[in-house]
PDB file of C-alpha atoms in Angstrom:
ATOM      1  CA  MET A   8     -57.147 -60.964   8.163  1.00 45.00           C
ATOM      2  CA  MET A   9     -54.773 -61.859   4.882  1.00 45.00           C
ATOM      3  CA  GLN A  10     -50.713 -62.862   5.464  1.00 47.00           C
ATOM      4  CA  SER A  11     -49.736 -61.055   2.430  1.00 46.00           C
ATOM      5  CA  LYS A  12     -46.585 -63.743   0.834  1.00 48.00           C
ATOM      6  CA  LEU A  13     -42.895 -63.271  -0.902  1.00 47.00           C
ATOM      7  CA  PHE A  14     -43.385 -64.964  -3.983  1.00 47.00           C
ATOM      8  CA  ARG A  15     -40.163 -66.660  -4.292  1.00 53.00           C
ATOM      9  CA  LEU A  16     -39.029 -68.837  -7.836  1.00 49.00           C
ATOM     10  CA  PRO A  17     -37.823 -72.418  -6.983  1.00 55.00           C
ATOM     11  CA  ALA A  18     -34.669 -73.187  -6.418  1.00 55.00           C
ATOM     12  CA  SER A  19     -33.853 -74.652  -8.827  1.00 57.00           C
ATOM     13  CA  HIS A  20     -35.260 -71.804 -11.076  1.00 58.00           C
ATOM     14  CA  GLY A  21     -32.967 -69.447  -9.115  1.00 61.00           C
ATOM     15  CA  ASP A  22     -30.040 -71.648 -10.113  1.00 68.00           C
ATOM     16  CA  ASP A  23     -30.819 -70.935 -13.604  1.00 68.00           C
ATOM     17  CA  LEU A  24     -31.405 -67.419 -13.447  1.00 71.00           C
ATOM     18  CA  GLN A  25     -27.934 -67.138 -12.166  1.00 72.00           C
ATOM     19  CA  ALA A  26     -26.029 -69.318 -15.174  1.00 72.00           C
ATOM     20  CA  LEU A  27     -27.900 -67.923 -17.674  1.00 70.00           C
ATOM     21  CA  ARG A  28     -25.967 -64.588 -16.437  1.00 73.00           C
ATOM     22  CA  GLU A  29     -23.048 -66.221 -16.351  1.00 72.00           C
ATOM     23  CA  ARG A  30     -23.074 -67.381 -19.510  1.00 71.00           C
ATOM     24  CA  ILE A  31     -24.015 -64.304 -20.695  1.00 71.00           C
ATOM     25  CA  SER A  32     -21.193 -62.129 -19.445  1.00 73.00           C
ATOM     26  CA  GLU A  33     -19.394 -64.945 -21.094  1.00 73.00           C
ATOM     27  CA  LEU A  34     -20.456 -64.398 -24.817  1.00 68.00           C
ATOM     28  CA  ASP A  35     -20.269 -60.261 -23.678  1.00 72.00           C
ATOM     29  CA  GLU A  36     -16.637 -61.090 -23.057  1.00 72.00           C
ATOM     30  CA  GLN A  37     -16.134 -63.312 -26.236  1.00 67.00           C
ATOM     31  CA  VAL A  38     -17.669 -60.839 -28.246  1.00 65.00           C
ATOM     32  CA  THR A  39     -15.376 -57.677 -26.601  1.00 69.00           C
ATOM     33  CA  ASN A  40     -12.381 -60.461 -27.724  1.00 61.00           C
ATOM     34  CA  LEU A  41     -13.430 -61.033 -31.138  1.00 60.00           C
ATOM     35  CA  LYS A  42     -13.847 -57.550 -31.433  1.00 64.00           C
ATOM     36  CA  HIS A  43     -10.767 -56.728 -30.105  1.00 59.00           C
ATOM     37  CA  LEU A  44      -9.344 -59.444 -32.739  1.00 53.00           C
ATOM     38  CA  ASP A  45     -10.807 -57.953 -35.687  1.00 56.00           C
ATOM     39  CA  ASP A  46      -9.578 -54.709 -35.064  1.00 59.00           C
ATOM     40  CA  ALA A  47      -5.749 -55.987 -34.524  1.00 52.00           C
ATOM     41  CA  ILE A  48      -6.814 -58.395 -38.174  1.00 46.00           C
ATOM     42  CA  ARG A  49      -7.269 -54.995 -39.426  1.00 57.00           C
ATOM     43  CA  ARG A  50      -4.768 -52.997 -38.447  1.00 54.00           C
ATOM     44  CA  ASN A  51      -2.631 -55.923 -39.651  1.00 50.00           C
ATOM     45  CA  ASN A  52      -4.429 -55.860 -42.824  1.00 51.00           C
ATOM     46  CA  GLY A  53      -3.581 -52.434 -43.121  1.00 49.00           C
ATOM     47  CA  LEU A  54      -0.345 -52.297 -42.103  1.00 46.00           C
ATOM     48  CA  PHE A  55       0.774 -56.292 -44.993  1.00 45.00           C
ATOM     49  CA  GLU A  56      -1.384 -53.506 -47.834  1.00 49.00           C
ATOM     50  CA  ALA A  57       0.689 -50.441 -46.527  1.00 48.00           C
ATOM     51  CA  LEU A  58       4.159 -52.931 -46.500  1.00 47.00           C
ATOM     52  CA  LEU A  59       2.889 -53.972 -50.419  1.00 47.00           C
ATOM     53  CA  ALA A  60       2.549 -51.318 -51.316  1.00 51.00           C
ATOM     54  CA  ALA A  61       5.631 -49.864 -51.146  1.00 49.00           C
ATOM     55  CA  SER A  62       7.308 -53.133 -52.203  1.00 54.00           C
ATOM     56  CA  HIS A  63       9.316 -53.131 -55.811  1.00 61.00           C
ATOM     57  CA  ASP A  64       8.933 -56.804 -55.920  1.00 85.00           C
ATOM     58  CA  GLY A  65       5.800 -58.690 -57.901  1.00 89.00           C
ATOM     59  CA  ILE A  66       4.344 -62.061 -56.446  1.00 89.00           C
ATOM     60  CA  VAL A  67       1.901 -64.119 -58.319  1.00 90.00           C
ATOM     61  CA  LEU A  68       0.431 -67.455 -57.817  1.00 90.00           C
ATOM     62  CA  THR A  69       0.177 -70.327 -60.155  1.00 93.00           C
ATOM     63  CA  ARG A  70      -0.989 -74.060 -60.399  1.00 92.00           C
ATOM     64  CA  HIS A  71       1.560 -76.882 -61.105  1.00 93.00           C
ATOM     65  CA  ASP A  72       0.771 -76.775 -64.501  1.00 95.00           C
ATOM     66  CA  ALA A  73       1.936 -73.024 -64.404  1.00 95.00           C
ATOM     67  CA  THR A  74      -2.015 -71.497 -64.840  1.00 95.00           C
ATOM     68  CA  ILE A  75      -1.549 -68.242 -63.604  1.00 94.00           C
ATOM     69  CA  LEU A  76      -4.436 -67.538 -60.469  1.00 91.00           C
ATOM     70  CA  ARG A  77      -3.492 -64.758 -59.746  1.00 87.00           C
ATOM     71  CA  VAL A  78      -1.659 -61.390 -59.652  1.00 88.00           C
ATOM     72  CA  ILE A  79      -0.746 -60.559 -54.950  1.00 86.00           C
ATOM     73  CA  LYS A  80       2.157 -57.629 -56.798  1.00 85.00           C
ATOM     74  CA  SER A  81       2.067 -56.368 -60.388  1.00 86.00           C
ATOM     75  CA  ILE A  82       5.470 -55.246 -61.168  1.00 89.00           C
ATOM     76  CA  LEU A  83       4.872 -55.833 -65.187  1.00 92.00           C
ATOM     77  CA  GLY A  84       1.808 -53.804 -65.623  1.00 91.00           C
ATOM     78  CA  TYR A  85      -0.758 -56.698 -65.342  1.00 89.00           C
ATOM     79  CA  GLU A  86      -3.644 -57.773 -63.540  1.00 85.00           C
ATOM     80  CA  THR A  87      -5.046 -60.524 -62.422  1.00 82.00           C
ATOM     81  CA  ALA A  88      -8.547 -60.228 -64.876  1.00 88.00           C
ATOM     82  CA  ILE A  89      -6.067 -59.424 -67.951  1.00 89.00           C
ATOM     83  CA  VAL A  90      -4.032 -62.683 -67.636  1.00 91.00           C
ATOM     84  CA  SER A  91      -5.744 -65.278 -65.270  1.00 87.00           C
ATOM     85  CA  ASN A  92      -5.815 -68.659 -67.299  1.00 88.00           C
ATOM     86  CA  LEU A  93      -2.809 -67.893 -69.154  1.00 94.00           C
ATOM     87  CA  SER A  94      -0.019 -70.139 -68.760  1.00 96.00           C
ATOM     88  CA  ILE A  95       3.490 -68.059 -66.961  1.00 96.00           C
ATOM     89  CA  TYR A  96       5.089 -69.112 -69.957  1.00 96.00           C
ATOM     90  CA  ASP A  97       3.368 -66.441 -71.714  1.00 95.00           C
ATOM     91  CA  LEU A  98       4.846 -63.615 -70.085  1.00 95.00           C
ATOM     92  CA  VAL A  99       8.405 -65.021 -70.118  1.00 96.00           C
ATOM     93  CA  HIS A 100      10.634 -64.845 -72.930  1.00 95.00           C
ATOM     94  CA  ARG A 101      10.695 -67.769 -75.267  1.00 95.00           C
ATOM     95  CA  ASP A 102      14.505 -67.829 -75.179  1.00 95.00           C
ATOM     96  CA  ASP A 103      14.066 -68.919 -71.137  1.00 96.00           C
ATOM     97  CA  HIS A 104      11.683 -70.717 -71.159  1.00 96.00           C
ATOM     98  CA  GLY A 105      13.470 -73.353 -70.695  1.00 96.00           C
ATOM     99  CA  VAL A 106      14.630 -72.603 -67.680  1.00 96.00           C
ATOM    100  CA  VAL A 107      10.780 -72.297 -65.658  1.00 96.00           C
ATOM    101  CA  HIS A 108      10.121 -75.503 -67.200  1.00 95.00           C
ATOM    102  CA  GLN A 109      13.431 -76.815 -65.070  1.00 94.00           C
ATOM    103  CA  CYS A 110      12.551 -74.590 -62.075  1.00 95.00           C
ATOM    104  CA  TYR A 111       8.871 -76.392 -62.367  1.00 95.00           C
ATOM    105  CA  ALA A 112       9.874 -79.330 -62.848  1.00 94.00           C
ATOM    106  CA  GLN A 113      12.778 -79.228 -60.199  1.00 93.00           C
ATOM    107  CA  LEU A 114       9.656 -77.984 -57.319  1.00 93.00           C
ATOM    108  CA  LEU A 115       7.305 -81.090 -58.838  1.00 91.00           C
ATOM    109  CA  GLU A 116      10.043 -83.397 -58.662  1.00 89.00           C
ATOM    110  CA  ARG A 117      11.109 -82.271 -54.944  1.00 84.00           C
ATOM    111  CA  ARG A 118       7.718 -80.548 -52.947  1.00 76.00           C
ATOM    112  CA  GLY A 119       7.856 -78.839 -50.800  1.00 70.00           C
ATOM    113  CA  LYS A 120      11.131 -76.661 -51.980  1.00 88.00           C
ATOM    114  CA  GLN A 121      12.023 -73.115 -53.418  1.00 91.00           C
ATOM    115  CA  VAL A 122      14.069 -72.381 -56.878  1.00 93.00           C
ATOM    116  CA  HIS A 123      15.702 -69.569 -58.193  1.00 93.00           C
ATOM    117  CA  HIS A 124      16.217 -67.866 -61.908  1.00 94.00           C
ATOM    118  CA  GLU A 125      17.106 -65.194 -63.847  1.00 95.00           C
ATOM    119  CA  ILE A 126      14.645 -64.791 -66.784  1.00 95.00           C
ATOM    120  CA  ARG A 127      13.502 -61.833 -69.360  1.00 95.00           C
ATOM    121  CA  ALA A 128       9.877 -60.927 -69.405  1.00 95.00           C
ATOM    122  CA  TRP A 129       7.287 -59.285 -71.364  1.00 94.00           C
ATOM    123  CA  LYS A 130       6.173 -56.435 -69.346  1.00 94.00           C
ATOM    124  CA  ALA A 131       2.405 -54.689 -69.700  1.00 92.00           C
ATOM    125  CA  ASP A 132       3.477 -52.473 -73.121  1.00 92.00           C
ATOM    126  CA  GLY A 133       6.026 -55.060 -74.269  1.00 92.00           C
ATOM    127  CA  THR A 134       9.528 -53.920 -73.596  1.00 93.00           C
ATOM    128  CA  ILE A 135      10.881 -57.743 -72.538  1.00 93.00           C
ATOM    129  CA  VAL A 136      13.083 -56.803 -68.726  1.00 93.00           C
ATOM    130  CA  TRP A 137      15.439 -59.176 -66.822  1.00 94.00           C
ATOM    131  CA  LEU A 138      13.797 -60.339 -63.497  1.00 95.00           C
ATOM    132  CA  GLN A 139      15.555 -62.727 -60.473  1.00 94.00           C
ATOM    133  CA  GLY A 140      13.609 -64.170 -59.273  1.00 91.00           C
ATOM    134  CA  THR A 141      12.564 -67.769 -56.548  1.00 92.00           C
ATOM    135  CA  VAL A 142       9.025 -69.747 -57.095  1.00 93.00           C
ATOM    136  CA  THR A 143       7.983 -71.348 -53.706  1.00 90.00           C
ATOM    137  CA  ASP A 144       6.465 -75.664 -53.001  1.00 91.00           C
ATOM    138  CA  MET A 145       3.285 -74.011 -51.195  1.00 88.00           C
ATOM    139  CA  LEU A 146       0.398 -76.222 -52.662  1.00 89.00           C
ATOM    140  CA  ASP A 147       0.201 -77.860 -49.394  1.00 87.00           C
ATOM    141  CA  ASN A 148      -0.692 -75.047 -47.580  1.00 83.00           C
ATOM    142  CA  PRO A 149      -4.348 -75.185 -47.307  1.00 82.00           C
ATOM    143  CA  ASN A 150      -4.365 -70.984 -47.219  1.00 78.00           C
ATOM    144  CA  VAL A 151      -2.263 -71.044 -50.531  1.00 82.00           C
ATOM    145  CA  GLN A 152      -2.654 -73.818 -52.582  1.00 86.00           C
ATOM    146  CA  ALA A 153      -0.515 -72.439 -55.432  1.00 88.00           C
ATOM    147  CA  PHE A 154       3.446 -71.727 -56.029  1.00 91.00           C
ATOM    148  CA  VAL A 155       4.625 -68.639 -55.332  1.00 90.00           C
ATOM    149  CA  HIS A 156       6.618 -66.412 -57.899  1.00 92.00           C
ATOM    150  CA  ASN A 157       8.679 -63.882 -56.162  1.00 91.00           C
ATOM    151  CA  TYR A 158      10.487 -61.528 -58.066  1.00 93.00           C
ATOM    152  CA  LYS A 159      12.461 -58.276 -58.178  1.00 93.00           C
ATOM    153  CA  ASP A 160      12.938 -56.563 -61.715  1.00 92.00           C
ATOM    154  CA  ILE A 161      17.566 -56.312 -62.510  1.00 91.00           C
ATOM    155  CA  THR A 162      17.669 -54.221 -66.233  1.00 89.00           C
ATOM    156  CA  ALA A 163      20.416 -51.831 -64.551  1.00 82.00           C
ATOM    157  CA  TRP A 164      21.841 -54.103 -62.723  1.00 83.00           C
ATOM    158  CA  LYS A 165      21.649 -56.048 -65.908  1.00 83.00           C
ATOM    159  CA  GLU A 166      22.451 -53.549 -68.448  1.00 78.00           C
ATOM    160  CA  ALA A 167      25.289 -52.149 -66.539  1.00 71.00           C
ATOM    161  CA  GLU A 168      27.055 -55.557 -65.350  1.00 76.00           C
ATOM    162  CA  THR A 169      26.792 -55.288 -69.413  1.00 73.00           C
ATOM    163  CA  THR A 170      28.616 -52.603 -70.229  1.00 65.00           C
ATOM    164  CA  ARG A 171      31.443 -53.473 -67.549  1.00 69.00           C
ATOM    165  CA  LEU A 172      32.327 -55.803 -68.613  1.00 73.00           C
ATOM    166  CA  GLU A 173      32.210 -54.120 -72.586  1.00 69.00           C
ATOM    167  CA  PHE A 174      34.236 -51.507 -70.388  1.00 66.00           C
ATOM    168  CA  ALA A 175      36.853 -54.132 -69.231  1.00 71.00           C
ATOM    169  CA  ALA A 176      37.415 -56.187 -72.727  1.00 75.00           C
ATOM    170  CA  VAL A 177      38.446 -52.287 -73.477  1.00 72.00           C
ATOM    171  CA  ILE A 178      40.288 -52.051 -71.332  1.00 75.00           C
ATOM    172  CA  GLU A 179      42.383 -55.330 -72.098  1.00 75.00           C
ATOM    173  CA  HIS A 180      43.196 -54.573 -74.880  1.00 76.00           C
ATOM    174  CA  ILE A 181      43.485 -50.616 -74.545  1.00 82.00           C
ATOM    175  CA  PRO A 182      47.958 -50.132 -75.991  1.00 82.00           C
ATOM    176  CA  PHE A 183      49.111 -48.674 -72.720  1.00 88.00           C
ATOM    177  CA  ALA A 184      49.432 -49.217 -69.206  1.00 90.00           C
ATOM    178  CA  VAL A 185      46.265 -49.327 -66.973  1.00 89.00           C
ATOM    179  CA  PHE A 186      45.159 -50.403 -63.660  1.00 90.00           C
ATOM    180  CA  SER A 187      42.841 -49.437 -60.410  1.00 89.00           C
ATOM    181  CA  LYS A 188      44.084 -49.209 -57.184  1.00 88.00           C
ATOM    182  CA  ASP A 189      41.952 -49.531 -53.574  1.00 87.00           C
ATOM    183  CA  ALA A 190      41.746 -46.211 -51.422  1.00 85.00           C
ATOM    184  CA  ASN A 191      44.717 -47.941 -49.637  1.00 88.00           C
ATOM    185  CA  GLY A 192      46.950 -48.185 -52.302  1.00 89.00           C
ATOM    186  CA  ILE A 193      45.940 -51.493 -53.133  1.00 91.00           C
ATOM    187  CA  ILE A 194      45.808 -52.990 -56.326  1.00 90.00           C
ATOM    188  CA  GLN A 195      42.812 -54.564 -57.941  1.00 87.00           C
ATOM    189  CA  SER A 196      43.119 -55.192 -61.442  1.00 88.00           C
ATOM    190  CA  TRP A 197      46.150 -54.902 -64.568  1.00 90.00           C
ATOM    191  CA  ASN A 198      45.931 -54.609 -68.034  1.00 90.00           C
ATOM    192  CA  ARG A 199      47.997 -56.303 -71.337  1.00 90.00           C
ATOM    193  CA  GLY A 200      49.056 -52.280 -71.629  1.00 90.00           C
ATOM    194  CA  ALA A 201      50.206 -52.402 -68.090  1.00 92.00           C
ATOM    195  CA  GLU A 202      51.991 -55.665 -68.362  1.00 92.00           C
ATOM    196  CA  ARG A 203      54.244 -54.832 -71.642  1.00 91.00           C
ATOM    197  CA  ALA A 204      54.510 -51.072 -69.435  1.00 92.00           C
ATOM    198  CA  PHE A 205      55.547 -52.462 -66.705  1.00 95.00           C
ATOM    199  CA  GLY A 206      56.873 -56.189 -67.243  1.00 95.00           C
ATOM    200  CA  TYR A 207      55.384 -57.104 -64.481  1.00 95.00           C
ATOM    201  CA  SER A 208      52.206 -60.000 -65.401  1.00 94.00           C
ATOM    202  CA  ASN A 209      48.294 -59.821 -64.346  1.00 90.00           C
ATOM    203  CA  ALA A 210      49.035 -62.892 -61.193  1.00 91.00           C
ATOM    204  CA  GLU A 211      51.920 -60.861 -59.304  1.00 94.00           C
ATOM    205  CA  MET A 212      49.985 -57.806 -59.371  1.00 92.00           C
ATOM    206  CA  ILE A 213      46.869 -58.346 -58.327  1.00 91.00           C
ATOM    207  CA  GLY A 214      46.747 -57.156 -54.537  1.00 91.00           C
ATOM    208  CA  GLN A 215      50.090 -55.686 -54.686  1.00 92.00           C
ATOM    209  CA  SER A 216      50.746 -51.921 -52.838  1.00 93.00           C
ATOM    210  CA  VAL A 217      51.244 -49.496 -55.934  1.00 93.00           C
ATOM    211  CA  SER A 218      53.736 -48.436 -53.708  1.00 93.00           C
ATOM    212  CA  ILE A 219      56.719 -50.818 -55.712  1.00 94.00           C
ATOM    213  CA  LEU A 220      56.116 -49.413 -58.676  1.00 95.00           C
ATOM    214  CA  ILE A 221      57.028 -45.890 -57.819  1.00 94.00           C
ATOM    215  CA  PRO A 222      60.303 -44.172 -56.739  1.00 94.00           C
ATOM    216  CA  ALA A 223      61.054 -43.480 -53.492  1.00 93.00           C
ATOM    217  CA  GLU A 224      60.869 -39.606 -53.996  1.00 94.00           C
ATOM    218  CA  PHE A 225      57.410 -39.880 -55.484  1.00 93.00           C
ATOM    219  CA  GLN A 226      55.307 -41.858 -52.666  1.00 92.00           C
ATOM    220  CA  CYS A 227      54.531 -38.447 -51.352  1.00 91.00           C
ATOM    221  CA  GLU A 228      53.212 -37.835 -54.681  1.00 90.00           C
ATOM    222  CA  GLU A 229      51.514 -40.446 -55.884  1.00 89.00           C
ATOM    223  CA  ARG A 230      49.241 -41.257 -52.029  1.00 89.00           C
ATOM    224  CA  GLU A 231      49.331 -37.120 -52.180  1.00 91.00           C
ATOM    225  CA  ILE A 232      47.274 -37.460 -55.629  1.00 90.00           C
ATOM    226  CA  ARG A 233      45.527 -39.971 -54.197  1.00 89.00           C
ATOM    227  CA  ALA A 234      44.320 -38.812 -51.192  1.00 90.00           C
ATOM    228  CA  LEU A 235      42.750 -35.475 -53.482  1.00 90.00           C
ATOM    229  CA  VAL A 236      40.763 -38.108 -55.895  1.00 90.00           C
ATOM    230  CA  ILE A 237      39.691 -39.370 -53.017  1.00 88.00           C
ATOM    231  CA  GLN A 238      38.246 -36.789 -51.586  1.00 88.00           C
ATOM    232  CA  HIS A 239      37.143 -34.846 -53.870  1.00 88.00           C
ATOM    233  CA  GLY A 240      36.375 -37.473 -56.516  1.00 88.00           C
ATOM    234  CA  LYS A 241      37.615 -35.858 -59.531  1.00 90.00           C
ATOM    235  CA  SER A 242      40.258 -37.069 -62.187  1.00 91.00           C
ATOM    236  CA  PHE A 243      43.680 -35.524 -61.598  1.00 90.00           C
ATOM    237  CA  GLY A 244      45.630 -34.972 -64.054  1.00 87.00           C
ATOM    238  CA  PRO A 245      47.849 -36.069 -66.890  1.00 90.00           C
ATOM    239  CA  VAL A 246      50.800 -35.271 -64.444  1.00 89.00           C
ATOM    240  CA  ARG A 247      54.349 -35.761 -65.500  1.00 91.00           C
ATOM    241  CA  THR A 248      55.856 -38.244 -63.322  1.00 92.00           C
ATOM    242  CA  MET A 249      58.337 -41.679 -62.514  1.00 93.00           C
ATOM    243  CA  ARG A 250      57.287 -45.074 -62.187  1.00 94.00           C
ATOM    244  CA  LEU A 251      59.382 -48.621 -62.041  1.00 95.00           C
ATOM    245  CA  HIS A 252      59.741 -50.947 -64.394  1.00 95.00           C
ATOM    246  CA  LYS A 253      59.922 -54.462 -63.157  1.00 95.00           C
ATOM    247  CA  ILE A 254      63.825 -55.171 -63.850  1.00 95.00           C
ATOM    248  CA  GLY A 255      64.573 -51.194 -61.668  1.00 93.00           C
ATOM    249  CA  SER A 256      64.765 -49.260 -65.017  1.00 94.00           C
ATOM    250  CA  LEU A 257      63.051 -45.954 -64.378  1.00 94.00           C
ATOM    251  CA  LEU A 258      60.011 -45.294 -66.978  1.00 93.00           C
ATOM    252  CA  PRO A 259      58.815 -41.552 -67.496  1.00 94.00           C
ATOM    253  CA  LEU A 260      55.240 -41.393 -68.494  1.00 92.00           C
ATOM    254  CA  ASP A 261      51.989 -39.550 -67.793  1.00 92.00           C
ATOM    255  CA  LEU A 262      49.894 -40.206 -65.350  1.00 91.00           C
ATOM    256  CA  THR A 263      46.348 -39.457 -64.488  1.00 92.00           C
ATOM    257  CA  LEU A 264      43.699 -40.610 -61.557  1.00 90.00           C
ATOM    258  CA  THR A 265      40.070 -41.241 -61.785  1.00 90.00           C
ATOM    259  CA  PRO A 266      37.856 -42.184 -59.324  1.00 90.00           C
ATOM    260  CA  ILE A 267      36.312 -45.151 -59.344  1.00 84.00           C
ATOM    261  CA  VAL A 268      33.150 -44.388 -57.214  1.00 81.00           C
ATOM    262  CA  ARG A 269      30.125 -46.887 -56.937  1.00 72.00           C
ATOM    263  CA  ASP A 270      26.760 -46.193 -54.757  1.00 68.00           C
ATOM    264  CA  GLY A 271      27.268 -42.496 -54.985  1.00 74.00           C
ATOM    265  CA  SER A 272      31.334 -43.051 -52.652  1.00 79.00           C
ATOM    266  CA  VAL A 273      35.163 -43.027 -53.719  1.00 81.00           C
ATOM    267  CA  ARG A 274      35.699 -46.445 -53.656  1.00 80.00           C
ATOM    268  CA  GLY A 275      39.066 -46.153 -55.986  1.00 82.00           C
ATOM    269  CA  VAL A 276      41.082 -44.957 -58.180  1.00 87.00           C
ATOM    270  CA  ILE A 277      42.166 -46.437 -61.512  1.00 86.00           C
ATOM    271  CA  HIS A 278      46.111 -45.098 -63.685  1.00 85.00           C
ATOM    272  CA  THR A 279      46.051 -44.147 -65.848  1.00 89.00           C
ATOM    273  CA  SER A 280      49.658 -44.138 -68.257  1.00 88.00           C
ATOM    274  CA  LYS A 281      51.624 -42.595 -70.988  1.00 86.00           C
ATOM    275  CA  GLN A 282      55.459 -43.493 -71.319  1.00 83.00           C
ATOM    276  CA  THR A 283      56.802 -40.341 -72.983  1.00 78.00           C
ATOM    277  CA  LEU A 284      60.861 -39.217 -74.128  1.00 64.00           C
ATOM    278  CA  ALA A 285      62.112 -38.483 -70.641  1.00 56.00           C
TER     279      ALA A 285
END
């Protein structure tokens, strides 16, 4: 009677099978890791897109010769398909071409640097806006290979600054005394009318306490009125009161205090006064 024989793989075949199983296990682990990495990339891309959408800054890529490669984030209304292969100069106000040219010249001369600028540019709707931004040399970065323009619209700030300068010029030349003081009564500005009225120069009064102009019996009144203006954010006056000239004489005047409001908060007070007959 024949004896049954068990089928056995040669030892070398068994080793190969074990090695194959181990390799399959490694590949499974690698596939799992790649899936996790892909998920992370997708999440990060989503976060990047969300941050980009919320950003108020524009981002444009150009070649070293100022040719536009891509619009990453547009705040001027242009899409890549519209401006691709145009020159960045086509979007910049002619009077500011020199500023842009200087930026490129500096970057090409000092590779790997960043330059700052303020320029006027054309929006897609034909209006002109002021832009403040930077141009960064990333030509040597294999993932970018371009000059990166980051910029933001500062038109509102520019217009406010122009208005402030115009207002300051008017204040400087009006015939009566106007000066500003902070919440603690420290004088911040002093016009020519104030110089004529009180006898002190601008250099003498900037940084001084307003108390130098106030007779002792009116010190409490001034603090109370200033506190009311700051607390309620509303003008107070005109009120008849007395102030001191540099030589010590008393000046009867009508006083109005007006709040200086910045970012929704009262930062100081404008003091306006006209002399009256005693």
